[in-house]
PDB file of C-alpha atoms in Angstrom:
ATOM      1  CA  MET A1049      41.627   5.420 -12.808  1.00  0.00           C
ATOM      2  CA  SER A1050      42.310   6.631  -8.752  1.00  0.00           C
ATOM      3  CA  LEU A1051      40.102   6.169  -6.184  1.00  0.00           C
ATOM      4  CA  VAL A1052      39.430   9.456  -6.108  1.00  0.00           C
ATOM      5  CA  GLU A1053      38.482   9.837  -9.838  1.00  0.00           C
ATOM      6  CA  ARG A1054      36.069   6.702  -9.692  1.00  0.00           C
ATOM      7  CA  LEU A1055      34.226   8.773  -6.905  1.00  0.00           C
ATOM      8  CA  ALA A1056      33.962  11.491  -8.956  1.00  0.00           C
ATOM      9  CA  ALA A1057      32.800   9.185 -11.743  1.00  0.00           C
ATOM     10  CA  LEU A1058      30.244   7.546  -9.811  1.00  0.00           C
ATOM     11  CA  ALA A1059      28.729  10.776  -8.252  1.00  0.00           C
ATOM     12  CA  ALA A1060      28.482  12.144 -12.458  1.00  0.00           C
ATOM     13  CA  SER A1061      26.955   8.427 -13.350  1.00  0.00           C
ATOM     14  CA  GLY A1062      24.135   8.476 -10.283  1.00  0.00           C
ATOM     15  CA  ASP A1063      25.266   5.226  -9.886  1.00  0.00           C
ATOM     16  CA  ARG A1064      25.469   3.965  -5.887  1.00  0.00           C
ATOM     17  CA  GLY A1065      28.299   2.530  -3.692  1.00  0.00           C
ATOM     18  CA  VAL A1066      29.696   3.032  -0.554  1.00  0.00           C
ATOM     19  CA  LEU A1067      33.702   4.312   0.570  1.00  0.00           C
ATOM     20  CA  LEU A1068      34.826   1.724   3.434  1.00  0.00           C
ATOM     21  CA  THR A1069      37.556   3.452   5.934  1.00  0.00           C
ATOM     22  CA  ILE A1070      39.325   1.918   8.375  1.00  0.00           C
ATOM     23  CA  VAL A1071      39.521   4.292  11.243  1.00  0.00           C
ATOM     24  CA  GLU A1072      40.442   1.666  14.120  1.00  0.00           C
ATOM     25  CA  GLY A1073      42.735  -1.652  13.670  1.00  0.00           C
ATOM     26  CA  ASN A1074      45.301  -2.828  11.076  1.00  0.00           C
ATOM     27  CA  GLY A1075      45.429  -0.593   7.929  1.00  0.00           C
ATOM     28  CA  VAL A1076      43.864   2.364   9.633  1.00  0.00           C
ATOM     29  CA  GLY A1077      43.095   4.899   6.558  1.00  0.00           C
ATOM     30  CA  SER A1078      42.796   2.353   3.820  1.00  0.00           C
ATOM     31  CA  ASN A1079      39.825   2.814   1.569  1.00  0.00           C
ATOM     32  CA  LEU A1080      38.290   0.783  -0.580  1.00  0.00           C
ATOM     33  CA  LEU A1081      35.084   1.847  -2.453  1.00  0.00           C
ATOM     34  CA  VAL A1082      32.359  -0.715  -3.360  1.00  0.00           C
ATOM     35  CA  LEU A1083      29.723  -0.155  -5.919  1.00  0.00           C
ATOM     36  CA  GLU A1084      26.349  -1.401  -6.143  1.00  0.00           C
ATOM     37  CA  GLY A1085      26.977  -4.768  -8.132  1.00  0.00           C
ATOM     38  CA  GLY A1086      30.114  -5.509  -6.657  1.00  0.00           C
ATOM     39  CA  GLU A1087      32.493  -3.803  -8.478  1.00  0.00           C
ATOM     40  CA  THR A1088      35.509  -2.544  -6.620  1.00  0.00           C
ATOM     41  CA  HIS A1089      38.291  -0.025  -6.124  1.00  0.00           C
ATOM     42  CA  GLY A1090      41.123   0.510  -3.565  1.00  0.00           C
ATOM     43  CA  GLU A1091      42.266  -1.883  -0.715  1.00  0.00           C
ATOM     44  CA  GLY A1092      40.380  -2.463   2.402  1.00  0.00           C
ATOM     45  CA  PRO A1093      39.321  -5.260   4.533  1.00  0.00           C
ATOM     46  CA  ASP A1094      37.225  -8.034   2.890  1.00  0.00           C
ATOM     47  CA  GLY A1095      34.923  -8.424   5.996  1.00  0.00           C
ATOM     48  CA  ALA A1096      33.379  -4.854   5.309  1.00  0.00           C
ATOM     49  CA  ALA A1097      33.194  -5.252   1.982  1.00  0.00           C
ATOM     50  CA  ALA A1098      30.631  -8.384   2.601  1.00  0.00           C
ATOM     51  CA  LEU A1099      28.490  -5.932   3.951  1.00  0.00           C
ATOM     52  CA  ALA A1100      28.543  -3.074   1.583  1.00  0.00           C
ATOM     53  CA  ASP A1101      25.386  -4.130  -0.189  1.00  0.00           C
ATOM     54  CA  GLU A1102      23.459  -4.014   2.483  1.00  0.00           C
ATOM     55  CA  VAL A1103      25.120  -1.007   3.663  1.00  0.00           C
ATOM     56  CA  ILE A1104      24.169   0.519   0.045  1.00  0.00           C
ATOM     57  CA  ARG A1105      20.380  -0.747   0.169  1.00  0.00           C
ATOM     58  CA  ARG A1106      20.460   1.423   3.889  1.00  0.00           C
ATOM     59  CA  GLY A1107      21.291   4.341   2.433  1.00  0.00           C
ATOM     60  CA  ARG A1108      22.725   5.512   5.655  1.00  0.00           C
ATOM     61  CA  ASN A1109      26.553   6.280   7.135  1.00  0.00           C
ATOM     62  CA  ARG A1110      27.462   3.800   9.476  1.00  0.00           C
ATOM     63  CA  LEU A1111      30.296   2.715  11.655  1.00  0.00           C
ATOM     64  CA  LEU A1112      30.964  -1.210  10.981  1.00  0.00           C
ATOM     65  CA  VAL A1113      32.681  -2.812  13.518  1.00  0.00           C
ATOM     66  CA  LEU A1114      34.298  -6.166  12.315  1.00  0.00           C
ATOM     67  CA  GLU A1115      35.202  -9.851  13.848  1.00  0.00           C
ATOM     68  CA  ASP A1116      38.557  -8.751  14.070  1.00  0.00           C
ATOM     69  CA  GLY A1117      37.450  -5.156  16.067  1.00  0.00           C
ATOM     70  CA  ALA A1118      38.442  -3.390  13.739  1.00  0.00           C
ATOM     71  CA  LYS A1119      36.124  -0.292  12.899  1.00  0.00           C
ATOM     72  CA  VAL A1120      35.273   0.616   9.654  1.00  0.00           C
ATOM     73  CA  PHE A1121      33.016   4.029   8.509  1.00  0.00           C
ATOM     74  CA  ALA A1122      30.968   3.408   5.824  1.00  0.00           C
ATOM     75  CA  GLU A1123      30.367   6.488   3.449  1.00  0.00           C
ATOM     76  CA  VAL A1124      26.916   6.098   0.978  1.00  0.00           C
ATOM     77  CA  TYR A1125      27.476   8.065  -2.584  1.00  0.00           C
ATOM     78  CA  GLY A1126      24.806   7.678  -5.052  1.00  0.00           C
ATOM     79  CA  PRO A1127      21.106   9.703  -5.698  1.00  0.00           C
ATOM     80  CA  PRO A1128      19.087  11.200  -3.124  1.00  0.00           C
ATOM     81  CA  PRO A1129      16.675   8.872  -1.925  1.00  0.00           C
ATOM     82  CA  ARG A1130      12.986   9.434  -3.675  1.00  0.00           C
ATOM     83  CA  LEU A1131       9.262  10.040  -2.641  1.00  0.00           C
ATOM     84  CA  PHE A1132       6.663   9.020  -4.897  1.00  0.00           C
ATOM     85  CA  VAL A1133       3.176  10.124  -4.248  1.00  0.00           C
ATOM     86  CA  TYR A1134       0.306   8.830  -5.986  1.00  0.00           C
ATOM     87  CA  GLY A1135      -2.784  11.230  -5.862  1.00  0.00           C
ATOM     88  CA  ALA A1136      -2.257  15.067  -6.828  1.00  0.00           C
ATOM     89  CA  VAL A1137      -3.739  16.359  -3.815  1.00  0.00           C
ATOM     90  CA  ASP A1138      -3.315  19.172  -0.842  1.00  0.00           C
ATOM     91  CA  THR A1139      -0.988  16.782   1.281  1.00  0.00           C
ATOM     92  CA  ALA A1140       1.142  15.630  -1.912  1.00  0.00           C
ATOM     93  CA  GLU A1141       2.266  19.432  -2.077  1.00  0.00           C
ATOM     94  CA  ALA A1142       3.130  19.366   1.335  1.00  0.00           C
ATOM     95  CA  LEU A1143       4.851  16.417   1.190  1.00  0.00           C
ATOM     96  CA  CYS A1144       7.160  17.575  -1.703  1.00  0.00           C
ATOM     97  CA  ARG A1145       7.645  20.463  -0.087  1.00  0.00           C
ATOM     98  CA  GLY A1146       9.305  18.618   3.141  1.00  0.00           C
ATOM     99  CA  ALA A1147      10.964  16.224   1.036  1.00  0.00           C
ATOM    100  CA  LYS A1148      13.046  19.214  -0.392  1.00  0.00           C
ATOM    101  CA  LEU A1149      14.036  20.373   2.833  1.00  0.00           C
ATOM    102  CA  LEU A1150      15.427  16.534   3.151  1.00  0.00           C
ATOM    103  CA  GLY A1151      16.955  16.583  -0.430  1.00  0.00           C
ATOM    104  CA  TRP A1152      14.928  14.176  -1.602  1.00  0.00           C
ATOM    105  CA  ARG A1153      13.480  14.054  -4.931  1.00  0.00           C
ATOM    106  CA  SER A1154       9.771  13.974  -5.399  1.00  0.00           C
ATOM    107  CA  ILE A1155       7.503  12.779  -7.792  1.00  0.00           C
ATOM    108  CA  VAL A1156       3.948  13.219  -7.933  1.00  0.00           C
ATOM    109  CA  ALA A1157       1.633  11.051 -10.494  1.00  0.00           C
ATOM    110  CA  ASP A1158      -2.118  11.001 -10.959  1.00  0.00           C
ATOM    111  CA  ALA A1159      -4.533   9.640 -13.651  1.00  0.00           C
ATOM    112  CA  ARG A1160      -6.147  13.136 -13.548  1.00  0.00           C
ATOM    113  CA  GLY A1161      -4.917  15.668 -15.268  1.00  0.00           C
ATOM    114  CA  LYS A1162      -7.040  18.559 -13.769  1.00  0.00           C
ATOM    115  CA  PHE A1163      -5.123  17.658 -10.326  1.00  0.00           C
ATOM    116  CA  ALA A1164      -1.222  16.808 -11.262  1.00  0.00           C
ATOM    117  CA  THR A1165      -0.427  20.294 -12.641  1.00  0.00           C
ATOM    118  CA  ARG A1166       2.089  22.450 -11.571  1.00  0.00           C
ATOM    119  CA  GLU A1167      -0.321  25.319 -10.022  1.00  0.00           C
ATOM    120  CA  ARG A1168      -1.718  22.847  -7.689  1.00  0.00           C
ATOM    121  CA  ILE A1169       1.999  20.879  -6.986  1.00  0.00           C
ATOM    122  CA  PRO A1170       4.537  23.318  -7.549  1.00  0.00           C
ATOM    123  CA  SER A1171       7.123  21.756  -5.388  1.00  0.00           C
ATOM    124  CA  ALA A1172       7.257  18.280  -6.724  1.00  0.00           C
ATOM    125  CA  ASP A1173      10.762  17.501  -8.869  1.00  0.00           C
ATOM    126  CA  GLU A1174       8.180  15.830 -11.684  1.00  0.00           C
ATOM    127  CA  LEU A1175       4.848  15.329 -12.310  1.00  0.00           C
ATOM    128  CA  ILE A1176       3.442  12.503 -13.980  1.00  0.00           C
ATOM    129  CA  VAL A1177      -0.404  12.015 -15.557  1.00  0.00           C
ATOM    130  CA  ALA A1178      -0.813   8.666 -15.580  1.00  0.00           C
ATOM    131  CA  TRP A1179      -2.312   5.511 -14.147  1.00  0.00           C
ATOM    132  CA  PRO A1180      -0.682   3.867 -11.393  1.00  0.00           C
ATOM    133  CA  GLU A1181       0.976   1.073 -13.653  1.00  0.00           C
ATOM    134  CA  GLU A1182       2.149   3.298 -16.061  1.00  0.00           C
ATOM    135  CA  ALA A1183       3.548   5.560 -13.689  1.00  0.00           C
ATOM    136  CA  TYR A1184       5.505   2.928 -11.859  1.00  0.00           C
ATOM    137  CA  ALA A1185       6.711   1.870 -15.491  1.00  0.00           C
ATOM    138  CA  GLN A1186       8.246   5.426 -15.783  1.00  0.00           C
ATOM    139  CA  VAL A1187       9.632   5.839 -12.363  1.00  0.00           C
ATOM    140  CA  GLU A1188      10.918   2.335 -11.674  1.00  0.00           C
ATOM    141  CA  PRO A1189      10.625   2.351  -7.736  1.00  0.00           C
ATOM    142  CA  ASP A1190      13.769   1.195  -6.204  1.00  0.00           C
ATOM    143  CA  HIS A1191      15.133   0.166  -2.900  1.00  0.00           C
ATOM    144  CA  GLN A1192      15.493   3.732  -2.334  1.00  0.00           C
ATOM    145  CA  THR A1193      12.096   4.810  -2.927  1.00  0.00           C
ATOM    146  CA  ALA A1194       9.344   5.870  -0.513  1.00  0.00           C
ATOM    147  CA  ILE A1195       5.810   5.486  -1.977  1.00  0.00           C
ATOM    148  CA  VAL A1196       2.537   7.250  -0.486  1.00  0.00           C
ATOM    149  CA  VAL A1197      -0.835   6.528  -1.704  1.00  0.00           C
ATOM    150  CA  LEU A1198      -3.192   9.629  -1.163  1.00  0.00           C
ATOM    151  CA  THR A1199      -5.919   9.242  -3.265  1.00  0.00           C
ATOM    152  CA  HIS A1200      -9.038   7.933  -1.220  1.00  0.00           C
ATOM    153  CA  ASP A1201     -10.435   6.108  -4.316  1.00  0.00           C
ATOM    154  CA  ASP A1202     -11.058   2.520  -5.067  1.00  0.00           C
ATOM    155  CA  LYS A1203      -9.878   2.569  -8.536  1.00  0.00           C
ATOM    156  CA  PHE A1204      -7.125   4.066  -7.715  1.00  0.00           C
ATOM    157  CA  ASP A1205      -5.754   2.868  -4.518  1.00  0.00           C
ATOM    158  CA  GLU A1206      -6.175  -0.760  -5.614  1.00  0.00           C
ATOM    159  CA  PRO A1207      -3.417  -0.549  -8.472  1.00  0.00           C
ATOM    160  CA  ALA A1208      -1.280   2.166  -6.793  1.00  0.00           C
ATOM    161  CA  LEU A1209      -1.129  -0.317  -3.778  1.00  0.00           C
ATOM    162  CA  ILE A1210      -0.790  -3.533  -5.538  1.00  0.00           C
ATOM    163  CA  GLY A1211       2.109  -2.356  -8.032  1.00  0.00           C
ATOM    164  CA  ALA A1212       3.849  -0.709  -5.018  1.00  0.00           C
ATOM    165  CA  LEU A1213       4.106  -3.895  -3.130  1.00  0.00           C
ATOM    166  CA  ALA A1214       5.644  -5.526  -6.484  1.00  0.00           C
ATOM    167  CA  THR A1215       8.729  -2.968  -6.434  1.00  0.00           C
ATOM    168  CA  GLU A1216      11.899  -2.234  -4.296  1.00  0.00           C
ATOM    169  CA  ALA A1217      10.136   0.409  -2.487  1.00  0.00           C
ATOM    170  CA  PHE A1218      11.691   0.365   1.222  1.00  0.00           C
ATOM    171  CA  TYR A1219       8.233   2.308   2.571  1.00  0.00           C
ATOM    172  CA  VAL A1220       4.675   1.949   1.349  1.00  0.00           C
ATOM    173  CA  GLY A1221       2.082   4.261   3.079  1.00  0.00           C
ATOM    174  CA  ALA A1222      -1.728   4.546   2.127  1.00  0.00           C
ATOM    175  CA  LEU A1223      -3.596   7.713   4.087  1.00  0.00           C
ATOM    176  CA  GLY A1224      -7.013   6.985   5.296  1.00  0.00           C
ATOM    177  CA  SER A1225      -8.934   6.137   8.102  1.00  0.00           C
ATOM    178  CA  ARG A1226      -8.745   2.963  10.311  1.00  0.00           C
ATOM    179  CA  ARG A1227     -12.380   2.145   8.878  1.00  0.00           C
ATOM    180  CA  ASN A1228     -10.898   2.491   5.205  1.00  0.00           C
ATOM    181  CA  GLN A1229      -7.889   0.638   6.173  1.00  0.00           C
ATOM    182  CA  GLU A1230      -9.612  -2.642   6.770  1.00  0.00           C
ATOM    183  CA  ARG A1231     -11.664  -2.237   3.617  1.00  0.00           C
ATOM    184  CA  ARG A1232      -8.805  -1.772   1.436  1.00  0.00           C
ATOM    185  CA  ARG A1233      -7.485  -4.693   3.213  1.00  0.00           C
ATOM    186  CA  GLU A1234     -10.295  -6.759   2.723  1.00  0.00           C
ATOM    187  CA  ARG A1235     -10.332  -5.843  -1.455  1.00  0.00           C
ATOM    188  CA  LEU A1236      -6.667  -6.191  -1.621  1.00  0.00           C
ATOM    189  CA  LEU A1237      -6.649  -9.801   0.075  1.00  0.00           C
ATOM    190  CA  GLU A1238      -9.849 -10.672  -2.807  1.00  0.00           C
ATOM    191  CA  ALA A1239      -7.528  -9.383  -5.399  1.00  0.00           C
ATOM    192  CA  GLY A1240      -5.154 -11.692  -4.560  1.00  0.00           C
ATOM    193  CA  VAL A1241      -2.356  -9.992  -2.692  1.00  0.00           C
ATOM    194  CA  ALA A1242      -0.759 -12.223  -0.044  1.00  0.00           C
ATOM    195  CA  GLU A1243      -1.555 -11.192   3.768  1.00  0.00           C
ATOM    196  CA  ALA A1244       2.096 -10.826   4.907  1.00  0.00           C
ATOM    197  CA  ASP A1245       2.355  -8.105   2.001  1.00  0.00           C
ATOM    198  CA  ILE A1246      -0.436  -6.404   2.721  1.00  0.00           C
ATOM    199  CA  ASP A1247       0.815  -5.987   6.616  1.00  0.00           C
ATOM    200  CA  GLY A1248       3.574  -4.158   4.910  1.00  0.00           C
ATOM    201  CA  ILE A1249       1.596  -1.328   4.065  1.00  0.00           C
ATOM    202  CA  MET A1250       1.975   1.331   6.488  1.00  0.00           C
ATOM    203  CA  GLY A1251      -1.723   2.400   6.878  1.00  0.00           C
ATOM    204  CA  PRO A1252      -3.107   4.774   8.225  1.00  0.00           C
ATOM    205  CA  CYS A1253       0.320   6.372   7.196  1.00  0.00           C
ATOM    206  CA  GLY A1254       2.483   8.720   9.725  1.00  0.00           C
ATOM    207  CA  LEU A1255       3.626   8.962  13.165  1.00  0.00           C
ATOM    208  CA  ASP A1256       1.218   9.334  15.889  1.00  0.00           C
ATOM    209  CA  ILE A1257       1.765  13.410  16.486  1.00  0.00           C
ATOM    210  CA  GLY A1258      -1.488  14.917  16.801  1.00  0.00           C
ATOM    211  CA  ALA A1259      -1.547  15.977  13.006  1.00  0.00           C
ATOM    212  CA  ASP A1260      -4.521  18.410  11.814  1.00  0.00           C
ATOM    213  CA  THR A1261      -3.298  20.345   9.123  1.00  0.00           C
ATOM    214  CA  GLN A1262      -1.558  19.134   5.674  1.00  0.00           C
ATOM    215  CA  GLU A1263       1.683  20.425   6.688  1.00  0.00           C
ATOM    216  CA  GLU A1264       1.080  18.735   9.838  1.00  0.00           C
ATOM    217  CA  THR A1265      -0.123  15.059   8.032  1.00  0.00           C
ATOM    218  CA  ALA A1266       3.261  15.552   5.880  1.00  0.00           C
ATOM    219  CA  LEU A1267       5.669  15.780   8.653  1.00  0.00           C
ATOM    220  CA  SER A1268       3.928  12.648  10.171  1.00  0.00           C
ATOM    221  CA  ILE A1269       4.391  10.857   7.024  1.00  0.00           C
ATOM    222  CA  LEU A1270       7.949  11.926   6.318  1.00  0.00           C
ATOM    223  CA  GLY A1271       9.177  11.034   9.694  1.00  0.00           C
ATOM    224  CA  GLU A1272       7.871   7.733   9.488  1.00  0.00           C
ATOM    225  CA  ILE A1273       9.685   7.215   6.221  1.00  0.00           C
ATOM    226  CA  LEU A1274      12.722   8.371   7.941  1.00  0.00           C
ATOM    227  CA  ALA A1275      12.091   5.803  11.198  1.00  0.00           C
ATOM    228  CA  VAL A1276      10.969   3.001   8.726  1.00  0.00           C
ATOM    229  CA  ARG A1277      14.425   3.849   6.600  1.00  0.00           C
ATOM    230  CA  ALA A1278      16.812   4.151  10.118  1.00  0.00           C
ATOM    231  CA  ARG A1279      14.677   0.825  11.344  1.00  0.00           C
ATOM    232  CA  ARG A1280      14.143   3.020  14.211  1.00  0.00           C
ATOM    233  CA  GLU A1281      10.437   3.116  16.203  1.00  0.00           C
ATOM    234  CA  GLY A1282      10.141   6.787  15.886  1.00  0.00           C
ATOM    235  CA  GLY A1283       9.504   7.065  19.663  1.00  0.00           C
ATOM    236  CA  PHE A1284      10.978  10.028  21.852  1.00  0.00           C
ATOM    237  CA  LEU A1285      14.584  10.333  21.751  1.00  0.00           C
ATOM    238  CA  LYS A1286      14.748  11.006  25.573  1.00  0.00           C
ATOM    239  CA  GLN A1287      13.034   6.908  25.800  1.00  0.00           C
ATOM    240  CA  ALA A1288      15.467   5.547  22.998  1.00  0.00           C
ATOM    241  CA  LYS A1289      17.882   2.960  23.847  1.00  0.00           C
ATOM    242  CA  GLN A1290      19.706   3.072  20.180  1.00  0.00           C
ATOM    243  CA  ARG A1291      22.624   6.013  19.203  1.00  0.00           C
ATOM    244  CA  ILE A1292      21.262   8.936  18.065  1.00  0.00           C
ATOM    245  CA  HIS A1293      23.095  10.013  15.221  1.00  0.00           C
ATOM    246  CA  VAL A1294      26.279   7.347  13.580  1.00  0.00           C
ATOM    247  CA  GLU A1295      25.180   3.467  14.232  1.00  0.00           C
ATOM    248  CA  ILE A1296      27.407   0.684  14.844  1.00  0.00           C
ATOM    249  CA  GLU A1297      27.161  -2.872  13.818  1.00  0.00           C
TER     250      GLU A1297
END
């Protein structure tokens, strides 16, 4: 199977991989496709292949600079990231609309069937009526999934967050005031969740942009999700020291 055919098969399968192309140095133009799991096709520098898993997990195209000075463009292939929202409230619909603009797949779950309806959340790609544990079992959040908990109800919040922390999700956020976050923290500690894991929850979730409406809140949360995924601080570009677009590492 040629490299082009393997790329086509990769796109059809929904699996993930990264195409490494030497753009400067010995072997310019050489291509190496590395699939998640280690399978390779083509020829390319071993130094870049060793970085493939990290590149795939970060889900972003990057320009890699190897120890010998060679530059390799890493182009990630695979299904779009997923936004999983627990709590079919108004902010969930705004989040799903925003996720569509990003090209992400959105999933909304809620144990309350009267809330998780197509009339209330028309923009979601998938609606699930289930308690958190059941919903996670169906969705199987991976390292390309962001999870946001919006329920504002202890009986949903606690299992939703505990379940989220047990997944590979790259982002776990929870809406709510600082007072609610402190109460939630105490409950999670009492439930046996490690303090380090609790510290990984983004709560109150979102960037500080003065959000007021549901749409502004969704923009704030999605902005934070993108910043976490890119390993950026989410501040003003005019004050940023990093490159704006393609990363070099």
